[in-house]
mmCIF file with all atom_site columns, C-alpha atoms in Angstrom:
data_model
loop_
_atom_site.group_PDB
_atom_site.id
_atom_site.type_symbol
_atom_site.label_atom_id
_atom_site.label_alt_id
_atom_site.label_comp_id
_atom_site.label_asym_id
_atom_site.label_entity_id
_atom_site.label_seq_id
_atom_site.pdbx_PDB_ins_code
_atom_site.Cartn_x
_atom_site.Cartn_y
_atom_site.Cartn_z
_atom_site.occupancy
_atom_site.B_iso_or_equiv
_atom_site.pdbx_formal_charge
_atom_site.auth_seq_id
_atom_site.auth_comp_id
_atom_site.auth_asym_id
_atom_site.auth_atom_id
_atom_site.pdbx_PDB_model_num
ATOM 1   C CA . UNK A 1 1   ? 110.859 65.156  82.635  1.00 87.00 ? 1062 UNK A CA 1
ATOM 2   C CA . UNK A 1 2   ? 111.250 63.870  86.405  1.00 88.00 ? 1063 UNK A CA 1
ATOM 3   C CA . UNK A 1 3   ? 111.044 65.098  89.447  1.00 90.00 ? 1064 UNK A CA 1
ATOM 4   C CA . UNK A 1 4   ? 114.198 66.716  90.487  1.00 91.00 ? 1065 UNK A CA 1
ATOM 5   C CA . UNK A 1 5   ? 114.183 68.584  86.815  1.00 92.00 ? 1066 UNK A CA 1
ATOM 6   C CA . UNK A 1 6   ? 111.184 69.615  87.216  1.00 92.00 ? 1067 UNK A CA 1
ATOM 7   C CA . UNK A 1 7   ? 111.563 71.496  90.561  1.00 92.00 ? 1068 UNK A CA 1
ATOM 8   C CA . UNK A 1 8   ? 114.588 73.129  89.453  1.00 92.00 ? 1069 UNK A CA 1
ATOM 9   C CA . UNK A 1 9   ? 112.651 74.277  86.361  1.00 91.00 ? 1070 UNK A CA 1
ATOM 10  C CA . UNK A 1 10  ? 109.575 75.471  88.991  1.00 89.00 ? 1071 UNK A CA 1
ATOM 11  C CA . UNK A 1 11  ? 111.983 76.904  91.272  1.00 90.00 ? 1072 UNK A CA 1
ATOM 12  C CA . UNK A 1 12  ? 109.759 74.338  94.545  1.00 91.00 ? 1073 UNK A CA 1
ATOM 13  C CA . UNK A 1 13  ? 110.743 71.626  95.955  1.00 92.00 ? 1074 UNK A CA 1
ATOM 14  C CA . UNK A 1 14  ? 110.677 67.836  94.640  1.00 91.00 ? 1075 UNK A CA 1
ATOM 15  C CA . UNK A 1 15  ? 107.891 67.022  97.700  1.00 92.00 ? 1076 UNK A CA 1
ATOM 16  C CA . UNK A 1 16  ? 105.982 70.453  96.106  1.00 91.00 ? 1077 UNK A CA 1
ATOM 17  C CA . UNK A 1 17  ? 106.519 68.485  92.256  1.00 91.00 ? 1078 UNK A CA 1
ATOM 18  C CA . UNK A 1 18  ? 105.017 65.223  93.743  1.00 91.00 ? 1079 UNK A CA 1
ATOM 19  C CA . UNK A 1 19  ? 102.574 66.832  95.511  1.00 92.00 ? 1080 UNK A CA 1
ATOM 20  C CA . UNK A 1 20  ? 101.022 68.491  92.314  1.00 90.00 ? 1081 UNK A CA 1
ATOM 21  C CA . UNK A 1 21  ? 101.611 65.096  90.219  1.00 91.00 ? 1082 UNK A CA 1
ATOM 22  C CA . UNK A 1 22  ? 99.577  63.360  92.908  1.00 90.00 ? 1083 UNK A CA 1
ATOM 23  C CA . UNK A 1 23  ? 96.839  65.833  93.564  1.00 90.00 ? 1084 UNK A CA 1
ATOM 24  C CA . UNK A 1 24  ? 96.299  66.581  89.291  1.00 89.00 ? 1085 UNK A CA 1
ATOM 25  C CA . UNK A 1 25  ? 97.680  69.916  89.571  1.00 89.00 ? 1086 UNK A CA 1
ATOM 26  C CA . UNK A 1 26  ? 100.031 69.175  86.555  1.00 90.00 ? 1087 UNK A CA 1
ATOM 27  C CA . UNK A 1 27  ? 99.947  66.177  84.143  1.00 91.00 ? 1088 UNK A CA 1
ATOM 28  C CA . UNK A 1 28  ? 102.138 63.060  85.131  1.00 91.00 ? 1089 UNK A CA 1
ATOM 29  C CA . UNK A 1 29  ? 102.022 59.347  84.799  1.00 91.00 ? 1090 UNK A CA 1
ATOM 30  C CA . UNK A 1 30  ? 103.724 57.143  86.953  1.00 90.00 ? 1091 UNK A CA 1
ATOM 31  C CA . UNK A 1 31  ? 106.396 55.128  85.573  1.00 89.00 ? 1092 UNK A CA 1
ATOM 32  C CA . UNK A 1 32  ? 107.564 52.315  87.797  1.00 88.00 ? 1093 UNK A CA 1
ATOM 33  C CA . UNK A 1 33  ? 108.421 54.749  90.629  1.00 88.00 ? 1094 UNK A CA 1
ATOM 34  C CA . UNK A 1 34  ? 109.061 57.609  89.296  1.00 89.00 ? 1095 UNK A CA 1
ATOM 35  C CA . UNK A 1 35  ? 106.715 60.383  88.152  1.00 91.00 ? 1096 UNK A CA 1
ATOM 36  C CA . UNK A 1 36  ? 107.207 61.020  83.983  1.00 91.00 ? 1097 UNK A CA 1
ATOM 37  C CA . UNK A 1 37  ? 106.127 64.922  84.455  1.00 92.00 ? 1098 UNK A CA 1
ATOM 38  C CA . UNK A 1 38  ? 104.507 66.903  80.921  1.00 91.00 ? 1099 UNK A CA 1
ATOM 39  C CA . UNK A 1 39  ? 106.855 69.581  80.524  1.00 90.00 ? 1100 UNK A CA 1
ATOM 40  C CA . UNK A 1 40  ? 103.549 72.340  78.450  1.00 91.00 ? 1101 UNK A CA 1
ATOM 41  C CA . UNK A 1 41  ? 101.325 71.269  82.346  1.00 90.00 ? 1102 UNK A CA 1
ATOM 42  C CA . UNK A 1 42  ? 104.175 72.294  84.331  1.00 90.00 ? 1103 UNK A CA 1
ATOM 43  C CA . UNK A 1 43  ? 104.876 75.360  81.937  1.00 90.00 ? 1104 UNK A CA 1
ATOM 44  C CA . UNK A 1 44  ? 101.382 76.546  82.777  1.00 89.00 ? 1105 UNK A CA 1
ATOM 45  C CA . UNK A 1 45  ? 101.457 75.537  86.555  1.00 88.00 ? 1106 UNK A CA 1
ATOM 46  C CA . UNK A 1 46  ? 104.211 77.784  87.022  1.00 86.00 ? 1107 UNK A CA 1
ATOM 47  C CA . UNK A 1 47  ? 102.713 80.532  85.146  1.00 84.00 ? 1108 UNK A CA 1
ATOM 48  C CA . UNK A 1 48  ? 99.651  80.350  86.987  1.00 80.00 ? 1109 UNK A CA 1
ATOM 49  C CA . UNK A 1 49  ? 100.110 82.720  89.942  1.00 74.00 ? 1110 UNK A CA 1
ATOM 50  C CA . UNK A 1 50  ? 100.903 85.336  87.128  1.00 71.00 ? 1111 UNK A CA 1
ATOM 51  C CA . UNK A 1 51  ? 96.962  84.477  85.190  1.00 66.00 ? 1112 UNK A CA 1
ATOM 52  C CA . UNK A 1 52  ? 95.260  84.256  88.553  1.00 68.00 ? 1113 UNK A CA 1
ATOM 53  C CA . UNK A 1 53  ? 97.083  88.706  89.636  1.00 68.00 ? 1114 UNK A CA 1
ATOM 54  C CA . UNK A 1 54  ? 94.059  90.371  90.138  1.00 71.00 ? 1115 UNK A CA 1
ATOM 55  C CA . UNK A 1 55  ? 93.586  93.144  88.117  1.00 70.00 ? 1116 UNK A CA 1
ATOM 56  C CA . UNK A 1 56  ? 94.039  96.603  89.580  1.00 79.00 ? 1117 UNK A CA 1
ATOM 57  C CA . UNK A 1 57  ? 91.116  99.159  90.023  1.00 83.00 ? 1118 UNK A CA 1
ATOM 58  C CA . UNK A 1 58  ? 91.267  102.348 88.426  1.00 85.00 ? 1119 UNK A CA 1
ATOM 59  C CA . UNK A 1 59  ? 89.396  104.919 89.950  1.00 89.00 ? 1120 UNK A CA 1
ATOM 60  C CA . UNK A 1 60  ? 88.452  107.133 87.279  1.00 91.00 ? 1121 UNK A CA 1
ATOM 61  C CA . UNK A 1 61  ? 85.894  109.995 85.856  1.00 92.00 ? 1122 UNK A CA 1
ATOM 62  C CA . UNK A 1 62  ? 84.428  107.247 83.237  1.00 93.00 ? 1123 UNK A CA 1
ATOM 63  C CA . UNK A 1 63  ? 84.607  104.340 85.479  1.00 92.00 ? 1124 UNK A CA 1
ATOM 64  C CA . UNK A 1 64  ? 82.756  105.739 88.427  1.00 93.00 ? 1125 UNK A CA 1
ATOM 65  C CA . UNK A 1 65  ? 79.943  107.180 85.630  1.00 93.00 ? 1126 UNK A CA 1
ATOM 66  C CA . UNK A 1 66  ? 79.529  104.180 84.077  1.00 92.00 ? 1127 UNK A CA 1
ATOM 67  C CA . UNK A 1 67  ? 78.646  102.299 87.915  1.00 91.00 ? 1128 UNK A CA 1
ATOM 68  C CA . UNK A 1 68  ? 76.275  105.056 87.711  1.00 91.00 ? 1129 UNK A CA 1
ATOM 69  C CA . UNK A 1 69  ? 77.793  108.178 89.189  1.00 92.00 ? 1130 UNK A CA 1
ATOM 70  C CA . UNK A 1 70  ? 76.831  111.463 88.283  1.00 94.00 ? 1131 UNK A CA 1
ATOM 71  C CA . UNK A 1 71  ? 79.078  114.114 86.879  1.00 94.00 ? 1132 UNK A CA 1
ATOM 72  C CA . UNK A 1 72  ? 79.611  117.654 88.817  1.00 94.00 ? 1133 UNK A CA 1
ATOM 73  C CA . UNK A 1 73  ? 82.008  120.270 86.963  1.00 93.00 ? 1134 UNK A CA 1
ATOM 74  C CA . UNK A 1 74  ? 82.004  124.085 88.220  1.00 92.00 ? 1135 UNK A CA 1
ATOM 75  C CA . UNK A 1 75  ? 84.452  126.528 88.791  1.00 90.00 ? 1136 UNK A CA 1
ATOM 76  C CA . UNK A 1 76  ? 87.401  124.257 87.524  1.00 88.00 ? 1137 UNK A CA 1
ATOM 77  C CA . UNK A 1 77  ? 85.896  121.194 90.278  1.00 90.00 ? 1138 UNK A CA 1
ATOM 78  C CA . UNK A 1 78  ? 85.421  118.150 88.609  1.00 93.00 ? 1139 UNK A CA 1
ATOM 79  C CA . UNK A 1 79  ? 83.425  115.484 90.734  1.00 94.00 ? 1140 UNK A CA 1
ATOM 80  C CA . UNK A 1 80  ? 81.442  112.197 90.508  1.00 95.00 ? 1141 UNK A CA 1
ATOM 81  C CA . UNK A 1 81  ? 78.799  112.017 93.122  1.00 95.00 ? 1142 UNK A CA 1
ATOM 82  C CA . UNK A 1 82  ? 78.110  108.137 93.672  1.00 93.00 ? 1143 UNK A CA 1
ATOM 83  C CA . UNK A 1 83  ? 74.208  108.498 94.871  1.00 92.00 ? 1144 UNK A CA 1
ATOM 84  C CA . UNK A 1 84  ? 73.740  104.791 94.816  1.00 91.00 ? 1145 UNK A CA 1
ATOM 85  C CA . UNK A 1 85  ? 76.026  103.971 98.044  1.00 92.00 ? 1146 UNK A CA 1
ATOM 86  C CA . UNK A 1 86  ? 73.394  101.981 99.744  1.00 91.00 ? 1147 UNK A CA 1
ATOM 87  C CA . UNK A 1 87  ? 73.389  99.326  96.779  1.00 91.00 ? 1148 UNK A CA 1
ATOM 88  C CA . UNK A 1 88  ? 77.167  99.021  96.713  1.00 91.00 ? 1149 UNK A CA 1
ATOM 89  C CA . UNK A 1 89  ? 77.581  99.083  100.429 1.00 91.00 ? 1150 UNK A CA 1
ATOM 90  C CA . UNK A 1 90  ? 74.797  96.068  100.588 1.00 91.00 ? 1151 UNK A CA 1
ATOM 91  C CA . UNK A 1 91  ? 71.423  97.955  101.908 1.00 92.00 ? 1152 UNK A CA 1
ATOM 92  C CA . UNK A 1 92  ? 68.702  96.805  100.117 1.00 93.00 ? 1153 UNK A CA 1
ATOM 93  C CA . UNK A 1 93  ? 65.834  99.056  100.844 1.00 94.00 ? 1154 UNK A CA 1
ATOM 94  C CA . UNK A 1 94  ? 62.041  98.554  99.991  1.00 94.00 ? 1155 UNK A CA 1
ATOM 95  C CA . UNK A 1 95  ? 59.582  101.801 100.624 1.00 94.00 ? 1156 UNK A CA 1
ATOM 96  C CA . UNK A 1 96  ? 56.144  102.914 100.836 1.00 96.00 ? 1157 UNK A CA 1
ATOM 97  C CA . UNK A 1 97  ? 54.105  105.136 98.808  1.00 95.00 ? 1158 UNK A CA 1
ATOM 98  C CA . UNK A 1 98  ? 54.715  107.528 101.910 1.00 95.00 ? 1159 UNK A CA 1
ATOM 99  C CA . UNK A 1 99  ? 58.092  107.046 101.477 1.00 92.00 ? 1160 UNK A CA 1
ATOM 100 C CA . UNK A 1 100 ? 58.948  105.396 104.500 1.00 93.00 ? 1161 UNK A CA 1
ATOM 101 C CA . UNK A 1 101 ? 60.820  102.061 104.426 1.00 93.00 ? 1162 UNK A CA 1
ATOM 102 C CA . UNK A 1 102 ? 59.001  99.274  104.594 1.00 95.00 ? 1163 UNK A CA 1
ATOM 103 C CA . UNK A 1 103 ? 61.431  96.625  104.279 1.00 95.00 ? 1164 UNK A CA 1
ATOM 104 C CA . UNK A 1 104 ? 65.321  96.581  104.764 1.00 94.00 ? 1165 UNK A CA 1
ATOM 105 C CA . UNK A 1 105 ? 68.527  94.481  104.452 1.00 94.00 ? 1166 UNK A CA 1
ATOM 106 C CA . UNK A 1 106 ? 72.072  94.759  104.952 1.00 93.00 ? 1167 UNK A CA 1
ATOM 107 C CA . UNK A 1 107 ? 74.327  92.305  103.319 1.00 90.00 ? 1168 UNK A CA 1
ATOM 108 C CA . UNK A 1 108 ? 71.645  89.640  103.047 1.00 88.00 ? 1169 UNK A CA 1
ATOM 109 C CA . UNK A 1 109 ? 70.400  89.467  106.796 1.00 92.00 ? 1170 UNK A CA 1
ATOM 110 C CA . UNK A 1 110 ? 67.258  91.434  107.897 1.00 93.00 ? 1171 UNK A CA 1
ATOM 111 C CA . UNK A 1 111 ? 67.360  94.180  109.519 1.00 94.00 ? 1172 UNK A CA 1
ATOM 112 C CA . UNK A 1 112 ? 64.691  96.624  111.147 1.00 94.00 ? 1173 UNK A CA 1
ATOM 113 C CA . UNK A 1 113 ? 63.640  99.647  109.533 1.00 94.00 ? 1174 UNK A CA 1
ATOM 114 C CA . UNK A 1 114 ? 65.125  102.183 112.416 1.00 93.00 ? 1175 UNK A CA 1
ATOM 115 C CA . UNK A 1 115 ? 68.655  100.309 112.155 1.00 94.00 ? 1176 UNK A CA 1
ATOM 116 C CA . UNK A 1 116 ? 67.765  100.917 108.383 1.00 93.00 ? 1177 UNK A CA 1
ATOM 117 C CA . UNK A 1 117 ? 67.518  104.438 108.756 1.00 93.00 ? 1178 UNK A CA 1
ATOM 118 C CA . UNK A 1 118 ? 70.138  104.788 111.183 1.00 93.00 ? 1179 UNK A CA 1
ATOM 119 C CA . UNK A 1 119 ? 72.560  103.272 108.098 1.00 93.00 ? 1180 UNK A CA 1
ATOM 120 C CA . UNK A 1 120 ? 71.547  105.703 105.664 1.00 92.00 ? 1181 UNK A CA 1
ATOM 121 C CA . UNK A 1 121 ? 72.498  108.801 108.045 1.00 92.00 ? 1182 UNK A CA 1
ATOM 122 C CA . UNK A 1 122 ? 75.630  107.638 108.678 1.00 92.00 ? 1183 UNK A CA 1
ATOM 123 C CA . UNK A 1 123 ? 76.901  108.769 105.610 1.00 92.00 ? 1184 UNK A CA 1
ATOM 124 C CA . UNK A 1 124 ? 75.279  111.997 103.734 1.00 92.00 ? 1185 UNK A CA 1
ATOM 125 C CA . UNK A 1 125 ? 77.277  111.690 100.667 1.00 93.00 ? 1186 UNK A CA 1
ATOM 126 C CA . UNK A 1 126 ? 80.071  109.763 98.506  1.00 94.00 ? 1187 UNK A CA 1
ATOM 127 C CA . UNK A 1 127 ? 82.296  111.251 95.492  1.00 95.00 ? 1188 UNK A CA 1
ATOM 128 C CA . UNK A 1 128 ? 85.306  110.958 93.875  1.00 95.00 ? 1189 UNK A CA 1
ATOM 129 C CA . UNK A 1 129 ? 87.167  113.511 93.346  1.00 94.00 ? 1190 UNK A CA 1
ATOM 130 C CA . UNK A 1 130 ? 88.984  114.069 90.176  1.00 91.00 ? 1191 UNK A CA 1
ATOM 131 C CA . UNK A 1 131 ? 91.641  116.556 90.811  1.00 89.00 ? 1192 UNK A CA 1
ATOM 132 C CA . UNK A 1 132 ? 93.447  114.092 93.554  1.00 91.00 ? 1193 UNK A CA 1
ATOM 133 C CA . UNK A 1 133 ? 91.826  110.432 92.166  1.00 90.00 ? 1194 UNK A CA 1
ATOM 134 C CA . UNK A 1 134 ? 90.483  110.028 95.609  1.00 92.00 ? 1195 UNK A CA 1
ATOM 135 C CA . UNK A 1 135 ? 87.257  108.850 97.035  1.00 92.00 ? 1196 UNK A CA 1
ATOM 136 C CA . UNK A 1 136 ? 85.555  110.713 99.746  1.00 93.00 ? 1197 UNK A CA 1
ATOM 137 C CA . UNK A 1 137 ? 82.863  110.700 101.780 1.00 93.00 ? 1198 UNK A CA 1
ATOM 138 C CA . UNK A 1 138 ? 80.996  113.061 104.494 1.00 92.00 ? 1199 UNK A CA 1
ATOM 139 C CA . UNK A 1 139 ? 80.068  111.775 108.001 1.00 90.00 ? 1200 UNK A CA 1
ATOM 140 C CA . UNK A 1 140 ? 76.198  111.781 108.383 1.00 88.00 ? 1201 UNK A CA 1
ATOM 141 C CA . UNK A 1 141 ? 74.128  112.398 111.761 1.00 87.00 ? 1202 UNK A CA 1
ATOM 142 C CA . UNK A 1 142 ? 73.713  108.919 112.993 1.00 83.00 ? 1203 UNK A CA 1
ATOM 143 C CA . UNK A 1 143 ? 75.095  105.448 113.520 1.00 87.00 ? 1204 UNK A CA 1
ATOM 144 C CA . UNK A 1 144 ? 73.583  102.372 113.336 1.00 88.00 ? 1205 UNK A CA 1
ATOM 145 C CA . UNK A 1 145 ? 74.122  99.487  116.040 1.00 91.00 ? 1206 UNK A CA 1
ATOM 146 C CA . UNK A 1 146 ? 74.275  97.197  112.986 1.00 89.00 ? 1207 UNK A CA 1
ATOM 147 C CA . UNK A 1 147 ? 77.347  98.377  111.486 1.00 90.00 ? 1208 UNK A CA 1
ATOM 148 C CA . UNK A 1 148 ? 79.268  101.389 111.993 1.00 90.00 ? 1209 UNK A CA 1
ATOM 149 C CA . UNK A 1 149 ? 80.113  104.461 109.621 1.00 91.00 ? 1210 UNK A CA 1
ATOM 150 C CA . UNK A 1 150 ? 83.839  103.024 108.974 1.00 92.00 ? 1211 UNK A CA 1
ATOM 151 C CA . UNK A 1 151 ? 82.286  99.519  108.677 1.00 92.00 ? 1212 UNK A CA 1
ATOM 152 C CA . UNK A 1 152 ? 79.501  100.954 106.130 1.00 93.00 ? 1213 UNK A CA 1
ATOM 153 C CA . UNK A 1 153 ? 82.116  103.148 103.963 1.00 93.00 ? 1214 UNK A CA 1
ATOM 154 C CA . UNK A 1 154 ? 84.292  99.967  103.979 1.00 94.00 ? 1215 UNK A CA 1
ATOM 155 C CA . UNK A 1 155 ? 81.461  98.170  101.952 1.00 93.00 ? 1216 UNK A CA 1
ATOM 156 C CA . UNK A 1 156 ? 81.064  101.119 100.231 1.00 94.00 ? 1217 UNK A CA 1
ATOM 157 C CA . UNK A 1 157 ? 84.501  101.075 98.833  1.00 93.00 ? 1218 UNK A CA 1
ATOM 158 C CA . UNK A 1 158 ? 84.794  97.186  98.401  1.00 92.00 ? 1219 UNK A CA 1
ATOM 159 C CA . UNK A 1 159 ? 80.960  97.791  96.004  1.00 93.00 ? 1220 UNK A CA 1
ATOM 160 C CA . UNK A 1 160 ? 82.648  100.218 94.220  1.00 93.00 ? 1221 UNK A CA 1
ATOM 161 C CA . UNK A 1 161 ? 85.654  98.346  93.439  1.00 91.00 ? 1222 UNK A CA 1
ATOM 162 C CA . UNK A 1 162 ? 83.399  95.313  92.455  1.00 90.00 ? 1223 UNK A CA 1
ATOM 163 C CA . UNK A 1 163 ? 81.154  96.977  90.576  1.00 91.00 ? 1224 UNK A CA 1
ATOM 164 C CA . UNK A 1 164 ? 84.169  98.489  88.231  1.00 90.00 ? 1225 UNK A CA 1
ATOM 165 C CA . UNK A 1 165 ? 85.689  95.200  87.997  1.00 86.00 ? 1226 UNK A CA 1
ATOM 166 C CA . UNK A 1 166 ? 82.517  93.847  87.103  1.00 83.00 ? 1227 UNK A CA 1
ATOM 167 C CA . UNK A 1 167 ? 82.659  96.222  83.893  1.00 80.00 ? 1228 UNK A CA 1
#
């Protein structure tokens, strides 16, 4: 198959075809001038895009329990309280005996233990609720200098979703 063929078949332009014959994106030889294009490598290259869709996340009564959520049902309510947030939003916490942290990080970088503490008050709890499919989340007391509560129940929500595609 050559070029022009090719980029009809790929709905992209000839320049796009040669570009992918020269870079190894789809199998080609070079014949004289021209470029003798595999017709099952450029099946595939166009198919590609629809392979690489991300899957969508379901939020879901079974999903959230198995990321380790904890099932609430009363009076017709049916919750899943997520009471590891501080893993999935990226706090990594070590503590005393006392109970006091002794040694904190948020997203990989070091962090005091104050700033630490600050972080976990800035949300007092995360669940989803079953009866709308939403997640929610109540405001805490404080707010760190490190990240704020919108920037913390961002990585909340982006841990979550990982961790269920990760299933």
């Amino acid at each position: 198959m050559d070029t022009i063929a090719a980029a009809k078949q790929a709905g992209v332009t000839v320049a796009t075809i040669r570009t992918w014959c020269r870079r190894g994106a789809i199998t080609a030889t070079k014949t004289g001038r021209r470029w003798v294009i595999d017709a099952t490598s450029l099946a595939y290259r166009i198919n590609l895009p629809k392979l690489l869709r991300k899957a969508k996340v379901i939020f879901s009564v079974e999903t959230l329990t198995a990321i380790g959520g904890q099932l609430w049902e009363k009076n017709g309510m049916c919750r899943v309280y997520i009471n590891n947030w501080t893993e999935l939003a990226g706090l990594e916490l070590s503590y005393y005996n006392s109970g006091n942290i002794s040694a904190a990080a948020y997203r990989g970088e070091g962090i005091s233990n104050s700033q630490a503490s600050k972080i976990l008050g800035s949300i007092e709890k995360v669940w989803f609720d079953a009866a709308d499919g939403k997640l929610r989340f109540r405001y805490g007391y404080g707010e760190s200098r490190i990240a704020s509560r919108e920037q913390v129940w961002q990585n909340i929500v982006a841990g979550i979703r990982a961790a269920i595609t990760a299933l």
